mmCIF file of C-alpha atoms in Angstrom:
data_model
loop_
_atom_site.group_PDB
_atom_site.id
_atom_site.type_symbol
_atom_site.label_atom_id
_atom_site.label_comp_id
_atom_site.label_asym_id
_atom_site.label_seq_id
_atom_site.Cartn_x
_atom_site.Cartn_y
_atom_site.Cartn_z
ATOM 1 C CA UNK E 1 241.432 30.769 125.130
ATOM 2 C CA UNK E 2 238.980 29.841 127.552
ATOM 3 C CA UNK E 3 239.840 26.151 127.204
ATOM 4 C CA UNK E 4 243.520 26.457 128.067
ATOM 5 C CA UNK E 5 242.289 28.984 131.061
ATOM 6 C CA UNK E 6 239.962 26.310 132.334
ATOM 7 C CA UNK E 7 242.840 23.594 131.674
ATOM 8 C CA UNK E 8 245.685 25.401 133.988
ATOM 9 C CA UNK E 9 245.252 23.768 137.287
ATOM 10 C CA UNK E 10 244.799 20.185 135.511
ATOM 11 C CA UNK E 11 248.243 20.731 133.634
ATOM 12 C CA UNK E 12 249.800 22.498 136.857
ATOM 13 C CA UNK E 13 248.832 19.166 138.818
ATOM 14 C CA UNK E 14 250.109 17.090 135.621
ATOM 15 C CA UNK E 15 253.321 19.012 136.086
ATOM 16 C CA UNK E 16 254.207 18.804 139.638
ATOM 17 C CA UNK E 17 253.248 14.630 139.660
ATOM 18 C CA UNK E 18 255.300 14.639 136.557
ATOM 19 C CA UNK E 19 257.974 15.738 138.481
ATOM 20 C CA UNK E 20 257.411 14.046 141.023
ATOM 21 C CA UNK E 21 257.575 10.605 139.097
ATOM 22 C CA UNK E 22 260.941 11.821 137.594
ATOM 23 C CA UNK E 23 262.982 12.431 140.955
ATOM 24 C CA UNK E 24 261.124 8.748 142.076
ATOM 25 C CA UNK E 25 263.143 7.452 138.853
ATOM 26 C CA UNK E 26 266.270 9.129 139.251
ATOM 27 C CA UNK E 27 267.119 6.757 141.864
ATOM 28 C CA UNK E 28 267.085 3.732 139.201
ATOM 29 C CA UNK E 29 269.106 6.185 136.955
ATOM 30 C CA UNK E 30 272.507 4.918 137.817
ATOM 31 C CA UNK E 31 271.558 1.214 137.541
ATOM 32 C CA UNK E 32 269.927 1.727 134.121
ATOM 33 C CA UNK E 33 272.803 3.260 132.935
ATOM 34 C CA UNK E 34 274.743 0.425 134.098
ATOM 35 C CA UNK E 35 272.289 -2.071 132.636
ATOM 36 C CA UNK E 36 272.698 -0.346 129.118
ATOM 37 C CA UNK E 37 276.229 -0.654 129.445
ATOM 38 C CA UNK E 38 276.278 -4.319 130.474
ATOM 39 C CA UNK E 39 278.391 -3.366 132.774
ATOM 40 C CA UNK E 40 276.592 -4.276 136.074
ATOM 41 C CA UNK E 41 276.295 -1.152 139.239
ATOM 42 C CA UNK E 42 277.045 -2.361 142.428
ATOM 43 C CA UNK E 43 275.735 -1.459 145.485
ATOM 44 C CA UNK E 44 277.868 -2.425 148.699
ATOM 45 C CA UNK E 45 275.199 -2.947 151.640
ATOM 46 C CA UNK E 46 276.333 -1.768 154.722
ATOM 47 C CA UNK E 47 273.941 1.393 155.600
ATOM 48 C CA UNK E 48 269.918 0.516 156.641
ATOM 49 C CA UNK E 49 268.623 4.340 155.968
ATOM 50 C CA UNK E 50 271.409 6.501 153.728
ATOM 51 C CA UNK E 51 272.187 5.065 150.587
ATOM 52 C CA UNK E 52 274.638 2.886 150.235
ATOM 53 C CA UNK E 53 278.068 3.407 148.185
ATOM 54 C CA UNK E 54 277.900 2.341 144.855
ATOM 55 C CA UNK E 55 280.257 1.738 141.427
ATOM 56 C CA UNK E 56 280.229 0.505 138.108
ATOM 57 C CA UNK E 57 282.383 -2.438 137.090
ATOM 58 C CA UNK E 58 284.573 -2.238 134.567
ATOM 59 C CA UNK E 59 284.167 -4.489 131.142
ATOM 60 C CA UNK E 60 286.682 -6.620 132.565
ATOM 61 C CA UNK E 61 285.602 -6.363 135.999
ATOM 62 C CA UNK E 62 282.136 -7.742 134.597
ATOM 63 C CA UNK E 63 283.709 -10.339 132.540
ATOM 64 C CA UNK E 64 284.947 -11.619 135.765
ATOM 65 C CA UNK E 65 281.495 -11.779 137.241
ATOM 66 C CA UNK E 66 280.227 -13.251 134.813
ATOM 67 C CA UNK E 67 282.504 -15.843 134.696
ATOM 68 C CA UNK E 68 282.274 -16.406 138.958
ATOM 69 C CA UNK E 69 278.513 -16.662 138.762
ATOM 70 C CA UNK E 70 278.933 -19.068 135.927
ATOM 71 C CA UNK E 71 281.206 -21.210 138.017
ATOM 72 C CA UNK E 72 278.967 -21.083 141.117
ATOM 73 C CA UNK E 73 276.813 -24.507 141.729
ATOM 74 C CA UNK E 74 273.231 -25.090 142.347
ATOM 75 C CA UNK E 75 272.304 -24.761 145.928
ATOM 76 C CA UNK E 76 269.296 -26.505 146.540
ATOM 77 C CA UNK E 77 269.650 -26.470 150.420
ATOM 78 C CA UNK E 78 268.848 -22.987 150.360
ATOM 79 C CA UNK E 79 266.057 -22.702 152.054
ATOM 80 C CA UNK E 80 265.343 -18.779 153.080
ATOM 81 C CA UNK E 81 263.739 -16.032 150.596
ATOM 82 C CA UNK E 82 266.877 -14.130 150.142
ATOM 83 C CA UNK E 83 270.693 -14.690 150.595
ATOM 84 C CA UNK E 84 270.526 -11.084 152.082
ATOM 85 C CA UNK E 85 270.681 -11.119 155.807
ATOM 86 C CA UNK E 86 267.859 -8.940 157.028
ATOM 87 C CA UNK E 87 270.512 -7.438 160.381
ATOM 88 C CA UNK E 88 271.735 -3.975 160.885
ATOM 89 C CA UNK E 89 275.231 -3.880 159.802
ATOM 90 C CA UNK E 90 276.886 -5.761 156.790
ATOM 91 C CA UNK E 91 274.349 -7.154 153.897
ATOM 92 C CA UNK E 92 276.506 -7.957 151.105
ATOM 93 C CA UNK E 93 276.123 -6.496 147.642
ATOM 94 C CA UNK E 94 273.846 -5.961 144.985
ATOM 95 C CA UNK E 95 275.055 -5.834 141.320
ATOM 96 C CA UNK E 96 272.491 -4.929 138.972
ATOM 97 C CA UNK E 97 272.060 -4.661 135.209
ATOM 98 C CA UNK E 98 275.174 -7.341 134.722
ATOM 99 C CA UNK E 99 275.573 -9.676 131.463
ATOM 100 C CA UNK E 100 272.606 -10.794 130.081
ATOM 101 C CA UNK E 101 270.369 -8.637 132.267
ATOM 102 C CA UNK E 102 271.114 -10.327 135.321
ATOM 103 C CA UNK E 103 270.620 -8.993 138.714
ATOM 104 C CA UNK E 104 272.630 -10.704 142.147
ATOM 105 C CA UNK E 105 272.184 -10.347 145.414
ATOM 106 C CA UNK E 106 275.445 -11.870 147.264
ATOM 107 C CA UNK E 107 276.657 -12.603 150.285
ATOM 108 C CA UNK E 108 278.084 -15.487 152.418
ATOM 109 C CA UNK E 109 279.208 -17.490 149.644
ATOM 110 C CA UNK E 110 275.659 -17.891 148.002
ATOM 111 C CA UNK E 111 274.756 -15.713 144.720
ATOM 112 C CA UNK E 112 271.394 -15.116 144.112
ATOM 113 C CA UNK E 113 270.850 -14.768 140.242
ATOM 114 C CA UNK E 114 267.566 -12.949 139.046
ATOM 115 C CA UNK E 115 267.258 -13.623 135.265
ATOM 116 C CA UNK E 116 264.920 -14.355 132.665
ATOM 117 C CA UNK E 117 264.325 -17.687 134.007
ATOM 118 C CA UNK E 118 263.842 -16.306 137.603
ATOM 119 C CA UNK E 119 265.570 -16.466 140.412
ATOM 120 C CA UNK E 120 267.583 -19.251 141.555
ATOM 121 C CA UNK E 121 270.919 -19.224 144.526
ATOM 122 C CA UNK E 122 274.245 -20.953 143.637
ATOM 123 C CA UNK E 123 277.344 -21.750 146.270
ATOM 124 C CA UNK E 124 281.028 -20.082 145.524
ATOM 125 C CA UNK E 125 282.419 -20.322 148.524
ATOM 126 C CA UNK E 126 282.600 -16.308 148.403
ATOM 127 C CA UNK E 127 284.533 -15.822 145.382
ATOM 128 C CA UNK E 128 282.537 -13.517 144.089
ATOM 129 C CA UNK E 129 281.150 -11.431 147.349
ATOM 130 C CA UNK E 130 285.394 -11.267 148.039
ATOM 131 C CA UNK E 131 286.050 -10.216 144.521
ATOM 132 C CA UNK E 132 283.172 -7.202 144.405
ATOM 133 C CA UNK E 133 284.589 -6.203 147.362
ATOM 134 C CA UNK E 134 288.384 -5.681 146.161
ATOM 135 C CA UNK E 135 286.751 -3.972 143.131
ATOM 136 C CA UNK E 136 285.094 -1.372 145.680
ATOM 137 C CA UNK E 137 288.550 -0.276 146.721
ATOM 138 C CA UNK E 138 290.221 -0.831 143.654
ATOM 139 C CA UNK E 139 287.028 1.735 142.585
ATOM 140 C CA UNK E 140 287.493 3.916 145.678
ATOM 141 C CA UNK E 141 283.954 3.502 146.445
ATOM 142 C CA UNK E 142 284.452 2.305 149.821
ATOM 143 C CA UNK E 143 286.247 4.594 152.539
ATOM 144 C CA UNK E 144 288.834 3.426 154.969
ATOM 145 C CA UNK E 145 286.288 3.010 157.929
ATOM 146 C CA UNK E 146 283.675 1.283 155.439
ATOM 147 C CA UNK E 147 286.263 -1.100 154.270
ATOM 148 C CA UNK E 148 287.183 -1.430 158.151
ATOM 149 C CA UNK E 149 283.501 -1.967 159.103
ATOM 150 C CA UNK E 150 283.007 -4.863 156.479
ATOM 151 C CA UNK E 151 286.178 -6.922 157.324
ATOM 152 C CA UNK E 152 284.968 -6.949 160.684
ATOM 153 C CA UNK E 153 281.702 -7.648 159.771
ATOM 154 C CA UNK E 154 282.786 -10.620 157.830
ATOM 155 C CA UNK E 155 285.465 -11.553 160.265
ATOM 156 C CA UNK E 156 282.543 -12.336 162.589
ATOM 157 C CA UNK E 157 280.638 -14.003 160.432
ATOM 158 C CA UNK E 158 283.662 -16.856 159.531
ATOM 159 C CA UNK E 159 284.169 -16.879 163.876
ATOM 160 C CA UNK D 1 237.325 26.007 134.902
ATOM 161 C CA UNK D 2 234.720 25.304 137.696
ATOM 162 C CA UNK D 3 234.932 21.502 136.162
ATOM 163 C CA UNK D 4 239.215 21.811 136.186
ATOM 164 C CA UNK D 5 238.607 23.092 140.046
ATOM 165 C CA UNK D 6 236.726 20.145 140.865
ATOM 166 C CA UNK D 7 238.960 18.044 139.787
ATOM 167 C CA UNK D 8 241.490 18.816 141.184
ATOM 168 C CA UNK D 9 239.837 19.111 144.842
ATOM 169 C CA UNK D 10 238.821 15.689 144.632
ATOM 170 C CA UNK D 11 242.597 15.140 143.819
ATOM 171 C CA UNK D 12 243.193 16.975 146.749
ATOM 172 C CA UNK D 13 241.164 15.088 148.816
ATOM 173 C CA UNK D 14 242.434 11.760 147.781
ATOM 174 C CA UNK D 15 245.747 12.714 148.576
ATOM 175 C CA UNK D 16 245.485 14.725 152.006
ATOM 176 C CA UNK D 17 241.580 13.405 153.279
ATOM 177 C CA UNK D 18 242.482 9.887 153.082
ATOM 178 C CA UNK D 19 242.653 7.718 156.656
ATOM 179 C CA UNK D 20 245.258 6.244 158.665
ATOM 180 C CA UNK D 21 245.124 2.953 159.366
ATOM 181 C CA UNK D 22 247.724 0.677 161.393
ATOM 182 C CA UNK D 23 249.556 -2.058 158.725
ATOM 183 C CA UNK D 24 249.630 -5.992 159.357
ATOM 184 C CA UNK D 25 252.941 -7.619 159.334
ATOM 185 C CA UNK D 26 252.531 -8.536 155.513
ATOM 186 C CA UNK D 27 256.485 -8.648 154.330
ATOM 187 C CA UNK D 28 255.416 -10.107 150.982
ATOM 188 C CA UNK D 29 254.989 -7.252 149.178
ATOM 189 C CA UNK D 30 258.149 -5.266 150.123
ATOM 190 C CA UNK D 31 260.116 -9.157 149.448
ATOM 191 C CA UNK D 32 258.740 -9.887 146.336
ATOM 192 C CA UNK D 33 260.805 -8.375 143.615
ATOM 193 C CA UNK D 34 264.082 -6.647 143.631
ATOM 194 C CA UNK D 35 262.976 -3.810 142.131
ATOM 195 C CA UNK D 36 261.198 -3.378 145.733
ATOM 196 C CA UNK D 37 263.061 -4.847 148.174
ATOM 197 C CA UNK D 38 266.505 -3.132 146.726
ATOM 198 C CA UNK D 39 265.295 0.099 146.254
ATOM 199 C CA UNK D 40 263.051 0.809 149.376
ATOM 200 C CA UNK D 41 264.570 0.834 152.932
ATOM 201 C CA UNK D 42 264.066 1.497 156.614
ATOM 202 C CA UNK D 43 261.974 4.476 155.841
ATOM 203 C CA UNK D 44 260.003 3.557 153.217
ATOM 204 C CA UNK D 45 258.933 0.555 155.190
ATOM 205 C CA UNK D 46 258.234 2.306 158.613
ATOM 206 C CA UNK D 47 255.769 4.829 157.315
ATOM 207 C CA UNK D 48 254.665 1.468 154.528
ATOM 208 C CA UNK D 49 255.124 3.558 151.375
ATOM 209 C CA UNK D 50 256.576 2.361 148.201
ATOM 210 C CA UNK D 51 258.782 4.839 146.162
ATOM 211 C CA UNK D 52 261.786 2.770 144.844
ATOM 212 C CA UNK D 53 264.232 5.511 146.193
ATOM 213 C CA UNK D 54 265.628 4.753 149.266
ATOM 214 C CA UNK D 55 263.911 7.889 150.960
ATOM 215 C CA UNK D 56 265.926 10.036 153.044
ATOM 216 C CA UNK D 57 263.826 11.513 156.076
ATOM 217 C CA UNK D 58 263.031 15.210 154.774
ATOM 218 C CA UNK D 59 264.173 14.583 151.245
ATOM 219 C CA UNK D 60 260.105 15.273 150.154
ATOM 220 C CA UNK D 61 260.370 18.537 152.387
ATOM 221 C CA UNK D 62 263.227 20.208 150.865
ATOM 222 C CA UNK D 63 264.755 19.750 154.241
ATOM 223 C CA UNK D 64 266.959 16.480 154.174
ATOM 224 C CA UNK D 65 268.936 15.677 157.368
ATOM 225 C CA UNK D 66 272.878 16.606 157.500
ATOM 226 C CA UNK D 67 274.073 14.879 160.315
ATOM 227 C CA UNK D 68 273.653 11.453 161.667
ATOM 228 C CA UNK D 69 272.640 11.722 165.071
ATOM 229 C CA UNK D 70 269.399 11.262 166.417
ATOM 230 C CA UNK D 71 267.679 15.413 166.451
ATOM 231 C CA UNK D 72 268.969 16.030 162.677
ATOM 232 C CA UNK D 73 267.400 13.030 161.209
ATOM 233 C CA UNK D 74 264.029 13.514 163.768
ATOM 234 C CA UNK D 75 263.738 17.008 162.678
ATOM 235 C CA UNK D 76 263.807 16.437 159.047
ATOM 236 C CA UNK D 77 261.081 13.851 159.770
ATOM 237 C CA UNK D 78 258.927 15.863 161.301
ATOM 238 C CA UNK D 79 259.474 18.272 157.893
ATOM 239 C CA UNK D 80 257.698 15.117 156.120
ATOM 240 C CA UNK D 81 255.103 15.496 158.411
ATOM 241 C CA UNK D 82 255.538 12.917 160.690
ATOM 242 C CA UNK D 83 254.583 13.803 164.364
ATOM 243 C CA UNK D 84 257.204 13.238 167.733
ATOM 244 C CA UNK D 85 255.322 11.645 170.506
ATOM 245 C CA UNK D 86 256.815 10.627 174.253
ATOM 246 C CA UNK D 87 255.960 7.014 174.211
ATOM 247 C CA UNK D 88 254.996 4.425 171.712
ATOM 248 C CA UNK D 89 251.415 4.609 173.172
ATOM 249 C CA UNK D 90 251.151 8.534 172.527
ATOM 250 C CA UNK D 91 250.302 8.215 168.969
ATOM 251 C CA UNK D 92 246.110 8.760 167.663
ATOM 252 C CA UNK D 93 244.169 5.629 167.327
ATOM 253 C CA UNK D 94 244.444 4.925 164.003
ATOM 254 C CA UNK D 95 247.794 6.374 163.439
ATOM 255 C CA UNK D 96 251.019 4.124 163.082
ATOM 256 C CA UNK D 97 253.928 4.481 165.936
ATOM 257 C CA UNK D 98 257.521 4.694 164.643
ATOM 258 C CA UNK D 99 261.099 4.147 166.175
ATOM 259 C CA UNK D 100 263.976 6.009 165.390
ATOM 260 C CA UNK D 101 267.409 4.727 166.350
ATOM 261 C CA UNK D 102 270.531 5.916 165.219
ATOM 262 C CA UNK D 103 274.163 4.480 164.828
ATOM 263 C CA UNK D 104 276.281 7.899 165.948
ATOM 264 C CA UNK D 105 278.295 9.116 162.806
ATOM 265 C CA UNK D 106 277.386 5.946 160.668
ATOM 266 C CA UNK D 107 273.727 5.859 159.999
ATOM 267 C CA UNK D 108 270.094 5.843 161.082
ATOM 268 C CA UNK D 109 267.063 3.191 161.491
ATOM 269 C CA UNK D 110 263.160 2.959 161.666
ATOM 270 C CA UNK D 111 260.813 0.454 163.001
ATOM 271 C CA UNK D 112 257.060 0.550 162.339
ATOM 272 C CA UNK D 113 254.481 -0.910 165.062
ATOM 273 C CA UNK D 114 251.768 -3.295 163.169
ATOM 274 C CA UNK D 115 248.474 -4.231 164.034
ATOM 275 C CA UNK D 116 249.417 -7.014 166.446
ATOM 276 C CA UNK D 117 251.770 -4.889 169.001
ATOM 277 C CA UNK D 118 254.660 -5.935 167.848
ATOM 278 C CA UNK D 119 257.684 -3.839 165.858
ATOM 279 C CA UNK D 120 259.008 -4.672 162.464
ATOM 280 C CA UNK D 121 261.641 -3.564 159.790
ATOM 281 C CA UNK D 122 263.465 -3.420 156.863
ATOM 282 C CA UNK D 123 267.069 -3.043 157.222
ATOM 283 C CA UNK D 124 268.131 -1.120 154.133
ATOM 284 C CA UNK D 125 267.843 -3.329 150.970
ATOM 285 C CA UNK D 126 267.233 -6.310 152.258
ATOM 286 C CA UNK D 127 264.103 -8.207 153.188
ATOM 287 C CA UNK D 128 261.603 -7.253 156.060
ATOM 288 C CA UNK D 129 261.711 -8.527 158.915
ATOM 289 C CA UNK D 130 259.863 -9.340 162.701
ATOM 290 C CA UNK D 131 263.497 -10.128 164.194
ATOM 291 C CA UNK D 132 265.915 -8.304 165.787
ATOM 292 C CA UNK D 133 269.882 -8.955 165.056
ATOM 293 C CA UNK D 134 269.454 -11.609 167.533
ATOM 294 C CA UNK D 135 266.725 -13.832 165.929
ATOM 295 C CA UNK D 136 264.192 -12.075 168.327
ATOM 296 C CA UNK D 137 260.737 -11.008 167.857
ATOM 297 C CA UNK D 138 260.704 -7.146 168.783
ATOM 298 C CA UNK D 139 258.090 -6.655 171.256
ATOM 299 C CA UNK D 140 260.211 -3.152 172.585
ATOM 300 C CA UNK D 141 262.663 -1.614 170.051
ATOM 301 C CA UNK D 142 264.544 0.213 173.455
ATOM 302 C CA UNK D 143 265.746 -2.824 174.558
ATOM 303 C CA UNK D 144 265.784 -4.882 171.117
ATOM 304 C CA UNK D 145 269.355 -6.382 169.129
ATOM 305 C CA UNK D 146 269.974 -3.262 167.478
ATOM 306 C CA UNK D 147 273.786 -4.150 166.455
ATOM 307 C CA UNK D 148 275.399 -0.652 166.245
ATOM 308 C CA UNK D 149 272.360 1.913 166.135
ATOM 309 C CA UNK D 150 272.732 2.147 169.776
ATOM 310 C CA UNK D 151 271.279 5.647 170.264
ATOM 311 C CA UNK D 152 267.693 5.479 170.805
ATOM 312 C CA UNK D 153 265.826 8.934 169.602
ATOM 313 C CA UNK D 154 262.063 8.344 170.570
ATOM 314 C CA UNK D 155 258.509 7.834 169.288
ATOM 315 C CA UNK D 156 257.057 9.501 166.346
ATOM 316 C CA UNK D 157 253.249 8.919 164.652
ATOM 317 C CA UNK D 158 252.811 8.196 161.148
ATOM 318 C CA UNK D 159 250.034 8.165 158.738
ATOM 319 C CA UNK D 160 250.265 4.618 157.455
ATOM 320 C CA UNK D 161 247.798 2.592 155.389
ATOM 321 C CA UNK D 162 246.167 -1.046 155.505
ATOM 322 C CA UNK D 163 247.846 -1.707 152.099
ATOM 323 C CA UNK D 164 251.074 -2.092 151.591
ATOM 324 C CA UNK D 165 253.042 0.227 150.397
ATOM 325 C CA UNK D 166 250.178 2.755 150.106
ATOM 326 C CA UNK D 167 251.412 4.890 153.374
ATOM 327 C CA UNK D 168 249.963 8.424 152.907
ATOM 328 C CA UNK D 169 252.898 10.537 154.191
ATOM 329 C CA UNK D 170 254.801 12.565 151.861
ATOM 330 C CA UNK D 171 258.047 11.189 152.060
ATOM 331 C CA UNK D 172 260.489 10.644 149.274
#
């Protein structure tokens, strides 16, 4: 009795970090969900502080990915850390947990794959950045005035 | 018990008793895997602690902003504990100076003050950065390439760490 007296404020502390850790992990929930599924989550980068808008792809839709990153060539030119453009606006996307574990970053027709074999950036020309983006509206994750907001975005970026 | 109390005061002390200290410019760490760089934004990297959740200003307070305009978003992060200061001067020695800007209706942003002077940031999920949307070092985030966040909300003082990531406010 005096044992689990003594112990109360050691499990109390154990508790409140254990929760603690759990709503940390929550945030990862969605994505390894996704990555269970093979499915891939997608996160459309467009907000710097809120989080960003997010879906799931369909088997199909994931199929297709697959397929586009397949297709993409090696891009040795690349030169910077990320494809990601570190601006406030527009970032591209992120789809993580995708076939065969793999995570992309995308944006400005260059894929960056993350894999078992690391990370390496291939060239599509965009395919893939334009076709995650029709599957945001097709998945009504994206709001008129987001959509808006991107084309213009990337209407800048081609002038 | 006495033991259990100990304990957990030296816990306490860790956590609360530990000193500020202004960051280098040391984007490495938040770059170097996804798992970091995608899940830790503007926030995270302006008071330089880690949590892989995209932490919302107040979120760790129970009192998460509701609007996106620049007194909502301040007030929540004053709930996390951070302190509102007039200038980017006003903050104690060892204590790191923030930024808050905010696009009106769309979003908010931080920027962090490092060891050498000069501002830095994270824009959401992508890498940190020294440069503004123009290619710019940021020596002033007033008058910096902020692209939309045009609304400029003030100072406020954080409680940051030497090591990155390892920022001692509660934020989450």
């Amino acid at each position: 009795m005096r044992t689990s007296t003594s112990s109360m404020p050691l499990a109390l502390t154990a508790l409140v970090v254990a929760l603690a850790l759990a709503a940390c992990a929550s945030g990862s929930a969605r994505a390894a969900d996704a990555a269970e599924s093979g499915a891939g989550q997608v996160t459309v980068l467009i907000y710097s502080g809120q989080p960003n808008p997010t879906f799931t792809l369909t088997a199909e839709q994931a199929e297709h990915v697959r397929q586009l990153v397949a297709a993409g060539q090696p891009d040795p030119s690349f030169r910077g850390g990320s494809v990601l453009p570190s601006i406030l606006g527009y970032n591209g996307l992120l789809v993580e947990g995708g076939a065969g574990g793999q995570d992309l970053a995308v944006y400005g027709g260059r894929i960056e794959v993350h894999d078992r074999e690391g990370k390496r950036v291939v060239s599509d020309g965009g395919a893939l950045e334009s076709f995650l983006l029709e599957a945001a509206g097709q998945n009504k994750a994206l709001d008129a005035e987001q959509l808006r907001f991107i084309q213009a975005s990337r209407d800048k970026q081609k002038s | 018990m006495r033991r259990a109390v100990s304990a957990s005061a030296a816990l306490l002390a860790i956590a609360v008793g530990a000193c500020c200290s202004i960051p280098t410019y040391s984007p490495a760490f938040w770059n170097s895997t996804t798992q970091i760089q995608w899940h830790n934004n503007c926030y995270n990297y302006s008071n330089n602690k880690r949590t892989d959740t995209f932490a919302q200003p107040g979120r760790a307070a129970g009192a998460q902003w509701t609007l996106k305009e620049c007194n909502n978003v301040k007030t929540a992060a004053i709930k996390d504990g951070l302190v509102a200061v007039s200038g980017p001067d006003q903050c104690p020695k060892k204590e790191c100076s923030l930024a808050l800007v905010v696009d009106p209706g769309w979003d908010y942003h931080w920027y962090r003050r490092d060891t050498n002077g000069m501002w830095t940031h994270k824009p959401g999920g992508t890498p940190a950065t020294n440069l503004d949307n123009s290619g710019n070092p940021i020596s002033n985030p007033e008058t910096a390439d902020r692209g939309g966040y045009t609304d400029f909300c003030g100072y406020l003082c954080s409680c940051s760490n030497s090591t990155e990531g390892s920022g001692h406010e509660n934020i989450n």
